[in-house]
Short mmCIF file of C-alpha atoms in Angstrom, two decimals:
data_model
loop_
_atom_site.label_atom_id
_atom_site.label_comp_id
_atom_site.label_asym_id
_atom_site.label_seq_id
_atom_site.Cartn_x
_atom_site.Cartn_y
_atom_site.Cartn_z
CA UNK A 1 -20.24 -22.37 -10.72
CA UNK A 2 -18.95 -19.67 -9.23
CA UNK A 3 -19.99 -15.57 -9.40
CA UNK A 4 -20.56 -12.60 -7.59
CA UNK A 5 -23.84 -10.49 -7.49
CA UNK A 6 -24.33 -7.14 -7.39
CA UNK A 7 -27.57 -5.11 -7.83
CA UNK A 8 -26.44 -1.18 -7.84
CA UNK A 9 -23.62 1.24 -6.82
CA UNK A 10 -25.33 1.95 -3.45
CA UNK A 11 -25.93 -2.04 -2.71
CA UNK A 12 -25.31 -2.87 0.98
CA UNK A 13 -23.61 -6.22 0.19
CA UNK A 14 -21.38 -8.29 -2.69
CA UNK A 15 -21.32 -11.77 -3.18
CA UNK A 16 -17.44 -12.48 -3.99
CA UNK A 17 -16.28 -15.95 -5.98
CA UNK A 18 -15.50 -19.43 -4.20
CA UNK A 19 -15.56 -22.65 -5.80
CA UNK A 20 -16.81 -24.20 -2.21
CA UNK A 21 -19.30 -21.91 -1.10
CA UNK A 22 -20.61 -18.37 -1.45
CA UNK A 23 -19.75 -15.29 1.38
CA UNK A 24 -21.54 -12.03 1.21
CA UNK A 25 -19.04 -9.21 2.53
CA UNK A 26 -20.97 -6.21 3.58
CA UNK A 27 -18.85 -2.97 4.78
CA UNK A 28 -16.33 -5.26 6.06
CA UNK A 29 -17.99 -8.08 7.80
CA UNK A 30 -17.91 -11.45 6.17
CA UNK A 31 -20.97 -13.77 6.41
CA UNK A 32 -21.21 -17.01 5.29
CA UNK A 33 -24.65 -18.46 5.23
CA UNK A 34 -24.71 -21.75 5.99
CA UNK A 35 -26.76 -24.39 4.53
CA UNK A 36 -28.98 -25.97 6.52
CA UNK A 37 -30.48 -22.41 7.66
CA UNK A 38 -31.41 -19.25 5.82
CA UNK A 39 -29.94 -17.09 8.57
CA UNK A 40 -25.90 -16.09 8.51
CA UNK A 41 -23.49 -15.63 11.06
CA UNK A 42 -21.56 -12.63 11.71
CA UNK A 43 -17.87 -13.55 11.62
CA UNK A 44 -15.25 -11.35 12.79
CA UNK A 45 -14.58 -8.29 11.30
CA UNK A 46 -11.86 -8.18 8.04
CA UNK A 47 -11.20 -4.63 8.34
CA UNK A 48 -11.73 -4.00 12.05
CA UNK A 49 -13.68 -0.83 13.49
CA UNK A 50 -11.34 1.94 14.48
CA UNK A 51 -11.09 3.92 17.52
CA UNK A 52 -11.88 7.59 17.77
CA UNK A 53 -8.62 9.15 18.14
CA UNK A 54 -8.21 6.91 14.90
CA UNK A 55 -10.88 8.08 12.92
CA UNK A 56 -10.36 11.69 13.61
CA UNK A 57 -6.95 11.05 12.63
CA UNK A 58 -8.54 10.04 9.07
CA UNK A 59 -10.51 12.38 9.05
CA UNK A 60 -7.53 15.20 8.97
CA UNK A 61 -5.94 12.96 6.33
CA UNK A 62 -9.04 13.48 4.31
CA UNK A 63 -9.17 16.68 4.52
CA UNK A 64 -5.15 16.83 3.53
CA UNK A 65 -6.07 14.71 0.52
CA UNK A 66 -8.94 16.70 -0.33
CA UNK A 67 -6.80 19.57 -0.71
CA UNK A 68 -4.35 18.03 -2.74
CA UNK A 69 -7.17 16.89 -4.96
CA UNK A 70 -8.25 20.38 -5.06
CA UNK A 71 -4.67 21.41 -6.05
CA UNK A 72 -3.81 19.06 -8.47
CA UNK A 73 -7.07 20.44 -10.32
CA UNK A 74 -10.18 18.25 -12.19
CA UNK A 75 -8.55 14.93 -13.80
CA UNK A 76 -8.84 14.82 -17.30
CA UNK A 77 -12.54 14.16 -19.30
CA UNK A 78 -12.94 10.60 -19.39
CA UNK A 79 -14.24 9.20 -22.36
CA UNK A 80 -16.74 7.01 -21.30
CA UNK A 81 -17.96 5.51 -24.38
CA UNK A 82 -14.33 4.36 -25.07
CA UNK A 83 -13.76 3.40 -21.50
CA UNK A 84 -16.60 0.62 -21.05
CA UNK A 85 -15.42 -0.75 -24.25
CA UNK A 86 -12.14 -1.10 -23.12
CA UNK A 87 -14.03 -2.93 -19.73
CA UNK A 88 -16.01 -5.04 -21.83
CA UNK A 89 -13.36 -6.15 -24.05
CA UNK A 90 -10.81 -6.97 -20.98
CA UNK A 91 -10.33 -11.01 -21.87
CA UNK A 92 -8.69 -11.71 -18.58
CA UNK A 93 -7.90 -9.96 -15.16
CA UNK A 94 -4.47 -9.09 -16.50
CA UNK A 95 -6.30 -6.86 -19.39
CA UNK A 96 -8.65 -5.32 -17.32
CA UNK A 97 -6.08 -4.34 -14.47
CA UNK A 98 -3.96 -2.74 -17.67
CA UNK A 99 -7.00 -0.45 -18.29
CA UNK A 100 -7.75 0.41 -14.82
CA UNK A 101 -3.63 1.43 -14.45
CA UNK A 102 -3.77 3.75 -17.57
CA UNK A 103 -7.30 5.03 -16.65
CA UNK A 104 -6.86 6.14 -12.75
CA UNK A 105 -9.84 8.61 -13.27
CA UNK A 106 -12.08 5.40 -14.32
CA UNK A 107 -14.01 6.11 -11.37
CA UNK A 108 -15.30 9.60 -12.24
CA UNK A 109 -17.62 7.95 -14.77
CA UNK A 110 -20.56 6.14 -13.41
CA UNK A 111 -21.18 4.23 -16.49
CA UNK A 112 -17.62 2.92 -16.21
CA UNK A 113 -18.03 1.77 -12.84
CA UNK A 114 -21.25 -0.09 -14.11
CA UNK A 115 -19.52 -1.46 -16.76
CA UNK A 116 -16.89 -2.42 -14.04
CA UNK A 117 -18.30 -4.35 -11.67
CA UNK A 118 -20.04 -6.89 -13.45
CA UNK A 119 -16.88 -7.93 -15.57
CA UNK A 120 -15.30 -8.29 -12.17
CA UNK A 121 -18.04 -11.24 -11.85
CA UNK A 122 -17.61 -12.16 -15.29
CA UNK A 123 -13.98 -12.51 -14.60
CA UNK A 124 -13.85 -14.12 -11.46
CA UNK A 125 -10.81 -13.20 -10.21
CA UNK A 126 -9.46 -16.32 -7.95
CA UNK A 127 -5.31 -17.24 -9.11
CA UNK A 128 -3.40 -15.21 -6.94
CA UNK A 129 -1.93 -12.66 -10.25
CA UNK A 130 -5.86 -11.93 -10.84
CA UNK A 131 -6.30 -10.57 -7.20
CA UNK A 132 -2.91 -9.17 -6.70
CA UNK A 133 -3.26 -7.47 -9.46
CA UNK A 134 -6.53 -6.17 -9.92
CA UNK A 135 -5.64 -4.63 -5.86
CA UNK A 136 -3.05 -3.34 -7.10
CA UNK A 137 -4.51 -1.17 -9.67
CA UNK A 138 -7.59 -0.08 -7.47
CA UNK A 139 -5.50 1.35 -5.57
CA UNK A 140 -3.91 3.54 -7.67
CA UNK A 141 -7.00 5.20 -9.06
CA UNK A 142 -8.01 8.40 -7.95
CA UNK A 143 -11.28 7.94 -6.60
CA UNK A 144 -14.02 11.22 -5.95
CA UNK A 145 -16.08 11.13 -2.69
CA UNK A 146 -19.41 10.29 -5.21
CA UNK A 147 -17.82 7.09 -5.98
CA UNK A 148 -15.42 6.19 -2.92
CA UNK A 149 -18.16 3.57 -1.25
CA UNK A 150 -18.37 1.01 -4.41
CA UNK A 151 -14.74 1.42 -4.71
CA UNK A 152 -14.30 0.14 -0.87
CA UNK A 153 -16.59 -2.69 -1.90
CA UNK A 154 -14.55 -3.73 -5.04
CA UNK A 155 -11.11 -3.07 -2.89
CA UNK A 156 -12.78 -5.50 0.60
CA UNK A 157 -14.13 -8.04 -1.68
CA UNK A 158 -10.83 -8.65 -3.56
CA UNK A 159 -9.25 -7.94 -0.42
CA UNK A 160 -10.97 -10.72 1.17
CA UNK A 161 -9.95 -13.17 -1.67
CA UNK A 162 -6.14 -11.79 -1.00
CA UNK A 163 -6.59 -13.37 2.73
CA UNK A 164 -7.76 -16.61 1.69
CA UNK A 165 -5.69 -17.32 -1.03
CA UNK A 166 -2.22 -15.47 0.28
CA UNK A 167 -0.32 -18.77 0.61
CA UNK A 168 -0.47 -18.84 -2.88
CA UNK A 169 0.79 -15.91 -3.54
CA UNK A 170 4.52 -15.27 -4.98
CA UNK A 171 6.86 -12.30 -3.45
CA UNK A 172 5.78 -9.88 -5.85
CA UNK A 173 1.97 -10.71 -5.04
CA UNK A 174 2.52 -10.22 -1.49
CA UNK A 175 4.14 -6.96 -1.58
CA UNK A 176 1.69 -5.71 -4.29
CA UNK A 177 -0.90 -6.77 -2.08
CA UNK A 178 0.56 -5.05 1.43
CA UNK A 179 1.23 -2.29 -0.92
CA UNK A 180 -2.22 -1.46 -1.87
CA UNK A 181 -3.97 -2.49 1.53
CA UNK A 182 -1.65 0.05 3.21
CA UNK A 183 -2.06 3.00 0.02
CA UNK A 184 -5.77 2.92 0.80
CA UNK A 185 -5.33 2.38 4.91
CA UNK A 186 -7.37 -0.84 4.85
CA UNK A 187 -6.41 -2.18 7.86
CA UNK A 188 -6.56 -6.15 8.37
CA UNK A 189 -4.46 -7.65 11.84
CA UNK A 190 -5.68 -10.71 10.47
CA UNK A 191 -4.82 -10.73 6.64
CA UNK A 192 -1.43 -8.50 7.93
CA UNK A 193 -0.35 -11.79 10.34
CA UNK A 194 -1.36 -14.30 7.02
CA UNK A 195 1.05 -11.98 4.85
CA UNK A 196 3.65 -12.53 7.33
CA UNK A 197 3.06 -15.84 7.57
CA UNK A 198 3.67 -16.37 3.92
CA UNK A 199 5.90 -14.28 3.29
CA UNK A 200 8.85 -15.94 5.91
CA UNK A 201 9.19 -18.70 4.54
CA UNK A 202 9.84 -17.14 0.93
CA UNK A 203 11.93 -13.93 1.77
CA UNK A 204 15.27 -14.66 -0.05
CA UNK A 205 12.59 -14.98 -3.22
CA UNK A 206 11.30 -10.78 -2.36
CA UNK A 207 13.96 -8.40 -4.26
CA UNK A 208 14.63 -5.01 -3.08
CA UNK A 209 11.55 -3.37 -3.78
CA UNK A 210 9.11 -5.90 -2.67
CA UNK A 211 11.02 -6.15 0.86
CA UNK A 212 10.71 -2.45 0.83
CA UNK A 213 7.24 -2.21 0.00
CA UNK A 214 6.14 -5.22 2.40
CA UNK A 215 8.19 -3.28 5.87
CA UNK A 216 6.86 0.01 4.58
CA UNK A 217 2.90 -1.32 4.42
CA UNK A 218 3.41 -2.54 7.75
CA UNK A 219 4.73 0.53 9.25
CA UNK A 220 1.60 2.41 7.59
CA UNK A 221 -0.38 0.34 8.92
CA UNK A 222 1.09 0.47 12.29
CA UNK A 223 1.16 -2.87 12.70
CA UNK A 224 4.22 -4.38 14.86
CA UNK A 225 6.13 -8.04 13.18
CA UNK A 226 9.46 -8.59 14.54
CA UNK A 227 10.03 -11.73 12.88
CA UNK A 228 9.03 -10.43 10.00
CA UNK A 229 11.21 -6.72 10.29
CA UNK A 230 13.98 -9.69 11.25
CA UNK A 231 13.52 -11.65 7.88
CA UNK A 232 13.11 -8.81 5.81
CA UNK A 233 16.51 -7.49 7.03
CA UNK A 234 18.69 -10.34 6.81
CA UNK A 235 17.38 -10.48 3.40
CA UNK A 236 17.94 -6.91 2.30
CA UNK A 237 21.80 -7.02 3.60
CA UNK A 238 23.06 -10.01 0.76
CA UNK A 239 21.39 -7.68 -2.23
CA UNK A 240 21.57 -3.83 -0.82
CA UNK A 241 23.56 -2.80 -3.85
CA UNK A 242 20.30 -3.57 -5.86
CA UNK A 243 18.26 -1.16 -3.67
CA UNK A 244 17.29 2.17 -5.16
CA UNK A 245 17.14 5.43 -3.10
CA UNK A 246 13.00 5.06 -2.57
CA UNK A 247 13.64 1.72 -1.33
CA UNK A 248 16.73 2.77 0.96
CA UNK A 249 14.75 5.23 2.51
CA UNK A 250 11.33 4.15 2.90
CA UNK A 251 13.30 0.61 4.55
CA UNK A 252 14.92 2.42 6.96
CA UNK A 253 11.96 5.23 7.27
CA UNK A 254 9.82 1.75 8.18
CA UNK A 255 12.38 0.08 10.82
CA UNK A 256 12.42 3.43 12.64
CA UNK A 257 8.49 4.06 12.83
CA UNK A 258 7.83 0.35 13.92
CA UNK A 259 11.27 1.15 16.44
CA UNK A 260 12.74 -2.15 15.19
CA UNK A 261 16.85 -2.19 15.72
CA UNK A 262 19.16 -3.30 13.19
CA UNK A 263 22.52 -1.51 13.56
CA UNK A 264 23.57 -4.08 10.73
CA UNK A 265 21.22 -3.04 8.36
CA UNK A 266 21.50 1.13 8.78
CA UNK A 267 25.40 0.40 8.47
CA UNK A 268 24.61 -1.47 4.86
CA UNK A 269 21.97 1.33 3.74
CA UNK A 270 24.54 3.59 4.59
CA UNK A 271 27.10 2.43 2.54
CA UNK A 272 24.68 1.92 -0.23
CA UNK A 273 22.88 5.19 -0.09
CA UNK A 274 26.55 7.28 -0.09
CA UNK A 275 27.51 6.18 -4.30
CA UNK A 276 24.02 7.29 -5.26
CA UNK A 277 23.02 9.79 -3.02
CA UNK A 278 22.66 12.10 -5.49
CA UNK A 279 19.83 10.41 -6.98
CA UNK A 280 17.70 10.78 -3.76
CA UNK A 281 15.04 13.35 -3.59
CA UNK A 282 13.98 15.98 -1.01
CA UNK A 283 11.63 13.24 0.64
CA UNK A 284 14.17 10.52 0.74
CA UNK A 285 17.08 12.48 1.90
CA UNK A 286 14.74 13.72 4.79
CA UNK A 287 13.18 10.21 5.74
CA UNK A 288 16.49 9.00 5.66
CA UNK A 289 18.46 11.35 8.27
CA UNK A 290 15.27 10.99 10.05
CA UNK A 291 15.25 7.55 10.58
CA UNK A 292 18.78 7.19 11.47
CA UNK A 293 18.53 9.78 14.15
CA UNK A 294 15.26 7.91 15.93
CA UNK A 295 16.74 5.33 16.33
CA UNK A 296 20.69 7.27 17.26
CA UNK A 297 22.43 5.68 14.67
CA UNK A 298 25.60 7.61 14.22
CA UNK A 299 27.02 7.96 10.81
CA UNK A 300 28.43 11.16 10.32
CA UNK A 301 29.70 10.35 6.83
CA UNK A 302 26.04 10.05 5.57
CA UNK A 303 24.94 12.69 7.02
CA UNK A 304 27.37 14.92 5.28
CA UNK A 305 26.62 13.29 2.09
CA UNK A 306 22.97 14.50 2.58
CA UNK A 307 23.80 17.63 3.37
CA UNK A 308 25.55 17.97 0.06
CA UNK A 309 22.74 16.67 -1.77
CA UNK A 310 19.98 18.70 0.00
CA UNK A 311 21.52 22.36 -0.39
CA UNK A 312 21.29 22.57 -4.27
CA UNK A 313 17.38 21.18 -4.37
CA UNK A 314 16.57 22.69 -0.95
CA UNK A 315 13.89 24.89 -2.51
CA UNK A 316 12.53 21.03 -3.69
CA UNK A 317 11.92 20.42 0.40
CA UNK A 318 8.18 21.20 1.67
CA UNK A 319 8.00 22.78 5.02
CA UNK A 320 7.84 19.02 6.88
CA UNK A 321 11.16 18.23 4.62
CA UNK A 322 12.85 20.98 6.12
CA UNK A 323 12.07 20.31 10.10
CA UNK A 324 12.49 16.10 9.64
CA UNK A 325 15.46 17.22 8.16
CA UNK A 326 16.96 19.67 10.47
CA UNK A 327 15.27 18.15 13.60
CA UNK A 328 17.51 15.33 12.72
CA UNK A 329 20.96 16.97 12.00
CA UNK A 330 20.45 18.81 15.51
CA UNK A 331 19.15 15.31 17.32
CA UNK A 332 22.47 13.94 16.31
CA UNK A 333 24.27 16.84 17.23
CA UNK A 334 26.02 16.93 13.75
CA UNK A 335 27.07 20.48 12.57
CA UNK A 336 26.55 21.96 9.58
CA UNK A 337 26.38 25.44 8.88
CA UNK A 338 26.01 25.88 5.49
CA UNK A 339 22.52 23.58 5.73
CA UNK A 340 21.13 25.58 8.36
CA UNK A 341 21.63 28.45 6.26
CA UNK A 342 19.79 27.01 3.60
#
């Protein structure tokens, strides 16, 4: 029988499901106690330790995200009565990932986190949907400091199950999966080289947002896969027309962070992006020009396009809009007054 333990919210370890044997993940180290000795060894690291320069760069982030929290204002009262009932009531891992999606603010209740993690157990998430999606959800919850450690616990421990089981996963599964690793900047070489792994051999299976979603997680994440930026790109070309202008721009946006060349592929977004450029936003029109020009890709045609689209929402731009985009225009040495003006 499989479960997973858990005593309280500040609890130093959790016990996550396997039919074979039972491994305690505690902040991001894996144990697995063996059986002839009470004692466990340390394996490597699932989320490995990051550098200085690293963490101070997370800790600006925080305080960028802490300000947007400020901004955006206290979420709405959570009715927690209502909420663990909905928890306790979740049949499957399908149901309860439905309530965490319409309840991001979940974990602003500690009674609904206590609710939470024991259905988890009760659960036992182990098909590939279950984890995939339950990730997936997690990660879209808004999350206050008070309650951001048991969070990380639920997020490694499913996260952990993602690694093991990711050759099960379908194309949807994986990209959820990247998706929500990279959303929350859990960083994992070793589950990010299994995702790969997987994914290869299914890419003409991904559609246009998961290969979007799966090149943009690894460019958050920093982490370089040619073969995989190759795969992903010979797949994207056939079906382009189905891309929509998020997924133009955060593909190329993710080929020019990781500096991975594809002349084809920038052509083909091109031409795709020019019909419907009028249904990109501010962000998208600047990741876009901004891509294109690190990595000198003329096409002066596009460019013109997104000036067109740009001047009548250029009040839309924030200030980092406004230099990506004219930083770009200017690297390319492609005029245009009336934009400038702007």
């Amino acid at each position: 029988m499989t479960h997973i333990y858990y005593t309280n919210l500040n609890s130093e370890s959790v016990i996550i499901p396997s039919r074979k044997t039972e491994h305690v993940l505690a902040f991001g180290f894996l144990q697995q106690p063996t059986r002839r000795s009470s004692q466990s060894r340390c394996l490597t690291p699932l989320f490995a330790a990051r550098s200085s320069n690293n963490r101070a760069g997370d800790q600006g982030r925080a305080r960028k995200s802490n300000h947007r929290q400020r901004n955006r204002g206290p979420p709405n009262a959570v009715n927690t009565e209502d909420l663990v009932q909905q928890i306790g009531s979740s049949r499957n891992c399908f149901e309860l990932s439905k309530v965490l999606r319409e309840n991001p603010s979940l974990f602003y209740s500690e009674d609904s986190i206590r609710a939470l993690i024991p259905k988890v157990a009760e659960l036992r998430p182990e098909s590939a949907r279950d984890v995939a999606g339950l990730l997936n959800a997690l990660a879209k919850a808004r999350v206050p400091p008070a309650s951001q450690q048991v969070h990380k616990k639920l997020m490694l421990v499913l996260g952990e199950l993602a690694r093991r089981k990711i050759e099960d996963f379908d194309a949807r599964g994986i990209a959820m999966t990247l998706n929500a690793f990279a959303k929350k900047g859990l960083r994992s070489p070793e589950f990010l080289e299994k995702a790969a792994e997987a994914a290869i051999p299914v890419i003409d299976t991904f559609n246009s947002q998961s290969l979007a979603n799966t090149v943009n997680a690894f460019a958050k994440m920093d982490h370089q896969h040619p073969s995989l930026f190759d795969e992903v790109a010979k797949a994207a070309i056939p079906i382009i027309d189905t891309f929509n202008s998020q997924s133009l721009a955060n593909t190329v946006n993710a080929f020019a962070k990781m500096d991975h060349h594809c002349p084809m592929l920038f052509d083909e977004v091109a031409k795709a992006a020019i019909p419907i450029i009028d249904t990109f936003n501010s962000q998208s029109l600047a990741n876009t020009v901004n891509a294109f020009a690190k990595m000198d890709h003329r096409h002066p045609v596009l460019f013109d396009e997104v000036a067109r689209a740009a001047i009548p929402i250029i009040d839309t731009c924030n200030s980092q809009e406004l230099a990506n985009t004219s930083n770009a225009f200017a690297k390319m040495d492609h005029h245009c007054p009336m934009l400038f003006d702007e």
